[in-house]
């Protein structure tokens, strides 16, 4: 099937079918796994407060006051409040609930699919024909490379399950980075000023969504600028011109979505402080100077994300074992056949991986939710190169094209198998650990037993309970964020203020499930020092019977 014979209608039907497959897989049993702390904290709670007219618990106390409303600026030092505002219409229309909240990231993932197709198709058009009439024609149609990218993402376990809990991984970065790449390449090809403005705005908005987007934004900006400067020096008349007014307008478009981040730092200094404090050694103890070791971890995570076997907390671990090998083979073939077309997206991916060795938190595999679509896009460009190089008129051309079709079909089939098996495991487990649906039962118990202000002595309890109880239960986090390894010096003092009231209840993870270490032991010691004895009044387990949450009271000895 040449470009001419494969009609626009069939391409559109293929694209829509891939989108429908993704939606079916991503929207099924959307209430599972259980609500993760980050989902509730980084969108749900503030959205709930704004909808119900409750006092807003803004991160860092930083807000923009508009008509009596205190609008949160950020949800973490390096994560903007975009998900909060985007979640509002979904919760307002459908009510407050976990599936209701997750509709937003699922649709974000759908937008990400279509924007990856646009980015790949623009890359293909630019690489094959640049500013010729054929290039303009190719850029306006759905390319075979773009369809390959959408196909390889639609059933991918990594893409599907990270999109279902997209607030957890800030999947807003994905479509915004794809939009930036699409429009940036479009500007380089056509010189259209509006494309440059949109690319700059998407870049700024991606960074506001989460600063992690710098892994893609910075290398792409350097790549585009380098290409523009090199062609300009050669006197290429096709290179778009850059007037001072255009540069100023693009800079303004980039800065505009970052204004909330700037205002947040004026009020709290949180982002700058977090970056400086964790530059050498991260919050969770990663040595940012151990570049070789960190790179080894990140490369193994890239392979893991392509396999899709990182979702143990769904109740199993299933993999597409050949995906990394197919990706490597495609990229190698693409680079050998057409290095000028394949190296730019592959180089952008490599730059993102190199930047990922530095972290202010930890080397979490979830960070690679940002790079997975880029990896698939690079593979898709390489597949398009292979397809075009293997023209049927050439010797063995049809056989080579058959190999490309077989590789894509096999990749899709194994991804689909793994994703369906994950869904089966999830329906049995309900999610494990911090993703368990046991939190639903905990929130119900606290709400309907009048325990409206329990004391959380570990991380991961407060935000889900607040959202699931629709604000009726507001736990007080006493454990302290200073260190995840041990209680801070004031922990005992904070706890001692509440121990005299024997009506207070305390929330802990079960032994072996603790996140912030040392708080349980300090709680027991401080209770004994006050002459009280501990009584566990309820325990909540995962569906497999493994204890997860405990509810305690400190009582006078009998």
XYZ file of C-alpha atoms in Angstrom:
558
model
C 0.000 0.000 0.000
C 1.686 3.184 -1.156
C 0.793 6.605 0.220
C -1.348 7.219 -2.827
C -3.259 3.931 -2.670
C -3.949 4.033 1.052
C -6.769 6.578 1.053
C -7.390 9.316 3.569
C -10.645 7.631 4.610
C -8.928 4.399 5.563
C -6.270 6.261 7.496
C -8.916 8.154 9.448
C -10.821 4.936 10.150
C -7.616 3.323 11.448
C -6.910 6.319 13.662
C -10.437 6.313 15.108
C -10.344 2.550 15.666
C -7.090 2.886 17.607
C -8.627 5.686 19.688
C -11.708 3.542 20.380
C -9.517 0.612 21.447
C -7.605 2.872 23.820
C -10.827 4.250 25.342
C -12.257 0.771 25.846
C -9.129 -0.375 27.661
C -8.595 2.807 29.674
C -12.208 3.381 30.785
C -12.994 -0.191 31.860
C -13.479 -0.599 35.673
C -12.241 2.969 36.095
C -12.757 2.929 39.869
C -9.867 0.485 40.214
C -7.205 0.469 41.478
C -7.912 2.477 44.607
C -7.406 6.223 44.637
C -3.717 7.035 45.025
C -2.583 9.822 47.331
C -1.160 11.885 44.459
C -4.402 11.725 42.477
C -6.358 13.109 45.409
C -3.705 15.604 46.489
C -2.861 16.995 43.058
C -6.391 17.488 41.752
C -9.241 15.990 43.752
C -9.103 17.833 47.050
C -8.687 21.369 45.734
C -11.335 20.736 43.070
C -13.714 19.428 45.755
C -13.049 22.483 47.936
C -13.656 24.922 45.089
C -16.858 23.164 44.031
C -18.303 23.064 47.549
C -17.178 26.520 48.615
C -14.915 25.072 51.318
C -11.711 26.757 52.526
C -8.972 25.913 50.024
C -5.927 24.121 51.437
C -3.492 25.543 48.910
C -0.028 24.015 48.712
C 2.487 26.273 50.414
C -0.383 28.646 51.224
C 0.189 30.291 47.823
C -2.972 31.468 46.078
C -4.331 33.991 43.626
C -7.321 35.760 45.146
C -10.051 36.435 42.571
C -13.517 37.708 43.542
C -13.226 36.220 47.003
C -11.912 32.875 45.764
C -8.475 31.644 46.839
C -7.213 29.868 43.734
C -4.299 27.476 44.309
C -1.222 28.126 42.176
C 0.621 24.813 42.597
C -0.059 21.381 44.076
C 3.624 20.574 44.663
C 6.774 22.664 44.480
C 7.242 21.504 40.889
C 3.682 20.576 39.796
C 1.164 23.203 38.726
C -2.555 23.240 39.499
C -3.736 22.541 35.933
C -5.388 19.245 36.862
C -7.355 20.986 39.614
C -9.035 23.383 37.210
C -9.495 20.851 34.423
C -11.156 18.416 36.853
C -13.757 20.968 37.971
C -16.220 20.561 35.059
C -16.052 16.754 35.217
C -16.781 16.674 38.956
C -19.421 19.394 38.657
C -21.286 17.493 35.937
C -20.901 13.926 37.167
C -20.401 14.265 40.932
C -17.462 13.604 43.217
C -16.038 10.129 42.807
C -12.986 8.234 41.650
C -14.168 7.322 38.115
C -15.468 10.879 37.748
C -12.034 12.281 38.563
C -10.262 9.829 36.248
C -12.325 10.783 33.199
C -9.995 13.776 32.852
C -6.686 11.869 32.523
C -8.287 9.239 30.282
C -9.366 11.966 27.852
C -5.941 13.571 28.258
C -4.467 10.274 27.112
C -6.789 10.262 24.092
C -5.651 13.770 23.167
C -2.081 12.560 23.637
C -2.656 9.772 21.105
C -3.887 12.123 18.414
C -1.159 14.695 19.086
C 1.552 12.034 18.886
C 0.163 11.159 15.454
C 0.369 14.822 14.409
C 3.934 15.147 15.718
C 5.100 11.977 13.952
C 3.318 12.901 10.712
C 4.942 16.342 10.758
C 8.326 14.746 11.419
C 7.790 12.321 8.539
C 6.705 15.105 6.192
C 9.641 17.280 7.136
C 12.180 14.495 6.874
C 10.954 13.288 3.505
C 10.266 16.488 1.622
C 10.847 19.555 3.817
C 9.185 22.552 2.090
C 8.308 20.954 -1.238
C 4.739 20.582 -2.413
C 4.892 16.897 -1.459
C 5.949 17.886 2.056
C 2.953 20.189 2.394
C 0.663 17.421 1.198
C 2.145 14.830 3.531
C 1.954 17.151 6.543
C -1.790 17.594 6.155
C -2.582 13.881 5.994
C -2.283 11.064 8.485
C 1.039 9.362 7.832
C 1.683 5.650 8.124
C 4.294 6.492 10.758
C 1.696 8.441 12.729
C -0.708 5.511 12.536
C 2.041 3.180 13.718
C 2.658 5.417 16.755
C -1.030 5.493 17.707
C -1.305 1.729 17.192
C 1.670 1.009 19.437
C 0.321 3.261 22.198
C -3.390 2.379 22.129
C -3.047 -0.969 23.927
C 0.287 -0.416 25.649
C 0.036 -1.334 29.350
C 2.244 1.638 30.237
C 0.133 4.114 28.283
C -3.251 2.675 29.250
C -2.698 2.286 32.988
C -0.732 5.491 33.442
C -3.524 7.302 31.624
C -6.170 5.771 33.895
C -4.308 7.295 36.844
C -2.876 10.131 34.811
C -3.030 12.681 37.608
C -0.687 10.354 39.522
C 1.961 10.769 36.787
C 0.859 14.223 35.523
C 0.060 12.889 32.058
C -0.856 16.416 30.952
C 2.807 16.714 29.983
C 2.355 14.143 27.208
C -0.067 15.970 24.874
C 1.536 19.326 25.624
C 4.999 18.090 24.630
C 3.585 16.453 21.498
C 1.811 19.706 20.638
C 5.081 21.588 21.099
C 6.940 19.183 18.787
C 4.201 19.245 16.144
C 3.934 23.003 16.020
C 7.675 23.570 16.351
C 8.354 21.346 13.356
C 5.499 22.968 11.481
C 7.083 26.378 12.016
C 10.440 25.106 10.749
C 8.754 23.675 7.652
C 6.335 26.490 6.829
C 7.633 29.545 8.703
C 4.125 30.200 10.050
C 4.301 32.603 12.963
C 1.221 31.173 14.692
C 2.870 27.730 14.798
C 5.877 29.160 16.636
C 3.620 30.953 19.128
C 1.639 27.780 19.811
C 4.813 25.705 20.204
C 6.199 28.212 22.717
C 2.935 28.336 24.649
C 2.699 24.516 24.771
C 6.288 24.343 26.050
C 5.582 26.800 28.860
C 2.333 25.073 29.774
C 4.052 21.666 29.849
C 6.640 23.044 32.282
C 3.900 24.527 34.458
C 2.083 21.181 34.456
C 5.293 19.654 35.823
C 8.871 20.872 35.677
C 9.858 17.368 34.636
C 8.775 18.366 31.111
C 12.150 20.092 30.815
C 13.507 16.675 29.764
C 11.745 17.147 26.423
C 11.261 20.921 26.215
C 14.918 21.915 26.585
C 16.409 19.378 24.105
C 13.712 20.098 21.521
C 14.313 23.838 21.789
C 18.048 23.252 21.276
C 17.394 20.861 18.399
C 15.091 23.317 16.609
C 17.379 26.282 17.255
C 20.423 24.340 16.094
C 18.755 23.283 12.862
C 17.520 26.828 12.212
C 20.954 28.368 12.855
C 22.794 25.797 10.744
C 20.505 26.249 7.753
C 20.573 30.008 8.176
C 24.355 30.029 8.031
C 24.197 28.053 4.787
C 21.970 30.725 3.302
C 18.978 28.441 2.880
C 16.127 30.618 1.612
C 13.577 28.149 2.987
C 14.570 28.878 6.592
C 11.896 30.922 8.382
C 12.902 34.429 9.325
C 12.932 35.650 12.912
C 12.226 39.305 13.522
C 12.660 40.920 16.933
C 8.887 41.154 17.214
C 8.471 37.449 16.517
C 11.088 36.500 19.102
C 9.443 38.756 21.679
C 5.991 37.325 20.967
C 7.282 33.745 21.241
C 9.032 34.529 24.531
C 5.814 36.065 25.842
C 3.811 32.998 24.775
C 6.309 30.798 26.617
C 6.360 32.889 29.796
C 2.606 33.455 30.084
C 1.670 29.956 31.374
C 4.617 30.098 33.793
C 3.315 33.170 35.625
C 1.500 31.085 38.300
C 4.795 29.301 38.991
C 6.566 32.647 39.327
C 3.861 33.991 41.652
C 4.071 30.821 43.742
C 7.786 31.380 44.250
C 7.265 35.028 45.100
C 4.879 33.941 47.863
C 6.658 30.814 49.092
C 10.003 30.311 47.361
C 9.123 26.629 47.288
C 10.363 25.601 43.851
C 13.708 27.328 44.126
C 14.210 26.007 47.646
C 13.351 22.459 46.619
C 15.705 22.559 43.638
C 18.598 23.954 45.663
C 18.160 21.672 48.672
C 17.971 18.511 46.566
C 20.428 19.346 43.788
C 23.283 17.172 45.074
C 21.368 14.495 46.971
C 17.639 14.172 46.403
C 14.883 14.069 49.020
C 14.879 10.267 48.907
C 18.671 9.986 48.936
C 19.603 9.691 45.248
C 23.149 10.895 44.540
C 22.803 13.132 41.487
C 26.550 12.964 40.894
C 26.419 9.186 40.359
C 25.617 9.706 36.707
C 26.708 6.275 35.443
C 24.761 4.386 38.106
C 21.685 6.561 37.631
C 21.873 6.152 33.864
C 21.932 2.390 34.300
C 18.737 2.599 36.359
C 17.063 4.862 33.823
C 17.957 2.680 30.832
C 16.534 -0.369 32.586
C 13.383 1.637 33.294
C 13.050 2.598 29.627
C 13.167 -1.093 28.732
C 10.687 -1.840 31.514
C 8.243 0.789 30.278
C 8.342 -0.686 26.764
C 7.696 -4.144 28.237
C 4.979 -2.770 30.540
C 5.731 -5.045 33.513
C 6.015 -2.336 36.187
C 2.384 -2.511 37.374
C 2.797 -5.023 40.190
C 0.324 -3.023 42.278
C -2.503 -4.031 39.950
C -2.168 -7.591 41.197
C 0.267 -9.126 38.715
C 3.148 -8.412 36.373
C 2.713 -9.033 32.654
C 5.093 -8.087 29.880
C 5.475 -7.667 26.157
C 8.954 -9.156 26.229
C 9.796 -8.498 22.581
C 8.797 -4.797 22.478
C 12.249 -3.469 23.478
C 13.917 -5.682 20.872
C 11.517 -4.595 18.142
C 12.089 -0.963 19.109
C 15.865 -1.393 18.992
C 15.709 -3.179 15.631
C 13.457 -0.514 14.113
C 15.608 2.382 15.345
C 18.794 0.698 14.123
C 17.319 0.035 10.676
C 15.894 3.554 10.456
C 19.215 5.163 11.352
C 21.085 3.022 8.822
C 18.575 3.690 6.039
C 17.958 7.401 6.622
C 20.007 8.897 9.474
C 18.907 12.476 8.757
C 15.270 11.478 9.258
C 15.617 9.020 12.145
C 18.343 10.582 14.277
C 16.456 13.761 15.337
C 13.597 11.974 17.169
C 15.980 9.285 18.423
C 18.395 11.983 19.606
C 15.581 13.823 21.373
C 14.708 10.611 23.214
C 18.379 10.049 24.127
C 18.635 13.605 25.481
C 15.536 13.042 27.617
C 17.036 9.858 29.056
C 20.310 11.635 29.857
C 18.516 14.483 31.630
C 16.471 11.982 33.634
C 19.529 10.854 35.625
C 19.114 13.993 37.754
C 16.213 14.121 40.195
C 15.090 16.073 43.229
C 12.883 13.202 44.413
C 13.816 9.679 43.297
C 14.447 7.651 40.165
C 10.781 6.704 39.916
C 9.766 4.669 36.875
C 6.579 6.748 36.753
C 8.665 9.669 35.474
C 8.967 7.774 32.209
C 5.291 8.328 31.492
C 6.668 11.478 29.838
C 9.236 9.685 27.666
C 7.224 6.631 26.601
C 5.211 8.458 23.882
C 8.453 10.023 22.652
C 10.107 6.588 22.469
C 7.162 5.225 20.482
C 7.237 8.306 18.226
C 10.925 7.708 17.442
C 10.201 4.045 16.642
C 7.260 5.092 14.441
C 9.441 7.492 12.420
C 11.929 4.649 11.926
C 9.132 2.313 10.811
C 7.980 4.905 8.290
C 11.539 5.163 6.969
C 11.665 1.378 6.577
C 8.296 1.333 4.834
C 9.266 4.008 2.328
C 12.688 2.475 1.696
C 11.190 -0.944 0.946
C 9.244 0.053 -2.183
C 7.400 -2.873 -3.776
C 9.231 -2.215 -7.044
C 12.540 -3.080 -5.401
C 13.809 -6.591 -4.899
C 12.341 -8.044 -1.674
C 10.454 -4.746 -1.144
C 7.151 -6.453 -0.446
C 8.834 -8.851 1.968
C 10.344 -5.972 3.923
C 6.998 -4.202 4.121
C 5.429 -7.444 5.261
C 8.010 -7.590 8.046
C 7.070 -4.075 9.160
C 3.369 -4.978 9.248
C 4.136 -8.200 11.134
C 6.260 -6.353 13.714
C 3.524 -3.776 14.411
C 0.808 -6.454 14.568
C 2.855 -8.653 16.916
C 3.705 -5.686 19.168
C 0.033 -4.698 19.342
C -1.145 -8.250 20.033
C 1.305 -8.803 22.903
C 0.523 -5.385 24.413
C -3.192 -6.100 24.207
C -2.699 -9.490 25.861
C -0.720 -7.947 28.737
C -3.255 -5.133 29.232
C -6.201 -7.553 29.334
C -4.355 -9.762 31.819
C -3.709 -6.703 34.002
C -7.419 -5.926 33.970
C -8.177 -9.473 35.040
C -5.684 -9.263 37.907
C -7.026 -5.851 38.937
C -10.605 -7.080 39.142
C -9.422 -9.725 41.617
C -6.977 -7.640 43.680
C -8.652 -4.224 43.750
C -5.126 -2.813 43.736
C -2.287 -3.324 46.204
C -0.480 -1.193 48.758
C -0.949 2.577 48.156
C -3.265 1.715 45.258
C -5.578 -0.604 47.200
C -9.323 -0.038 47.257
C -9.141 -0.695 51.009
C -8.976 3.092 51.332
C -12.608 3.218 50.180
C -13.646 1.143 53.203
C -11.433 3.167 55.548
C -13.025 6.435 54.420
C -16.533 4.989 54.794
C -15.762 3.703 58.299
C -14.364 7.027 59.501
C -17.179 9.069 57.984
C -20.042 6.982 59.287
C -18.562 6.591 62.752
C -18.174 10.300 63.304
C -14.368 10.268 63.217
C -14.040 13.530 61.346
C -10.514 14.536 62.358
C -8.317 11.454 62.790
C -4.573 11.850 63.168
C -2.550 10.410 60.276
C 0.806 9.054 61.421
C 1.989 7.998 57.973
C 1.974 9.262 54.407
C -0.642 8.197 51.884
C -3.741 8.294 54.093
C -4.911 11.899 54.368
C -5.707 12.970 50.797
C -7.615 9.858 49.631
C -9.727 9.827 52.789
C -10.605 13.502 52.422
C -11.662 13.102 48.797
C -13.485 9.791 49.270
C -15.446 11.197 52.221
C -16.208 14.354 50.172
C -14.551 16.479 52.834
C -16.491 15.041 55.772
C -13.285 13.512 57.179
C -10.191 15.712 57.292
C -7.245 13.811 58.768
C -4.444 15.795 60.388
C -1.015 14.753 59.151
C 1.255 14.538 62.194
C 4.079 12.374 60.836
C 6.126 15.288 59.429
C 7.707 15.578 55.975
C 11.223 16.536 57.080
C 12.596 13.048 56.473
C 11.025 9.806 55.242
C 13.593 7.858 57.234
C 12.923 9.062 60.790
C 10.631 11.399 62.773
C 11.733 14.984 63.179
C 12.645 16.376 66.604
C 9.189 17.932 67.107
C 7.179 14.820 66.314
C 6.761 13.804 69.955
C 5.716 17.341 70.904
C 3.051 17.447 68.186
C 1.756 14.049 69.170
C 1.730 14.901 72.875
C -0.779 17.708 72.268
C -3.388 15.170 71.163
C -2.750 12.198 73.469
C -4.607 13.607 76.513
C -7.878 13.498 74.552
C -8.740 9.806 74.545
C -11.465 10.333 71.927
C -8.807 10.942 69.287
C -8.169 8.205 66.751
C -4.848 7.543 65.029
C -4.321 6.143 61.541
C -1.339 3.955 60.703
C -0.287 1.566 58.023
C 0.030 -2.043 59.130
C 3.553 -3.261 60.005
C 5.467 -3.899 56.815
C 3.396 -1.304 54.924
C 4.865 1.802 56.560
C 5.992 4.546 54.177
C 7.568 7.107 56.537
C 9.692 5.098 58.923
C 9.936 5.378 62.716
C 6.568 7.009 63.387
C 4.880 3.842 64.676
C 7.689 3.182 67.146
C 7.689 6.805 68.323
C 3.886 6.668 68.706
C 4.109 3.579 70.907
C 6.889 5.083 73.022
C 5.102 8.414 73.486
C 1.857 6.681 74.424
C 3.624 4.683 77.139
C 5.335 7.838 78.381
C 1.871 9.372 78.899
C 0.732 6.324 80.884
C -1.708 5.227 78.170
C -2.270 1.919 76.437
C -3.022 1.430 72.753
C -6.169 -0.253 71.495
C -6.666 -1.119 67.848
C -10.306 -0.551 67.053
C -10.328 -1.496 63.356
C -8.119 -2.942 60.635
C -8.603 -2.792 56.872
C -7.107 -5.305 54.482
C -6.515 -5.665 50.789
C -8.764 -8.110 48.995
C -6.108 -10.794 49.458
C -6.405 -10.417 53.250
C -3.102 -8.556 53.681
C -3.497 -5.893 56.451
C -3.047 -2.342 55.180
C -4.660 0.309 57.429
C -5.116 0.384 61.191
C -7.236 2.641 63.402
C -6.018 3.100 67.004
C -7.014 4.825 70.197
C -4.774 5.703 73.147
C -6.728 4.827 76.296
C -6.089 4.833 80.040
C -4.913 1.374 81.132
C -7.745 -0.886 82.233
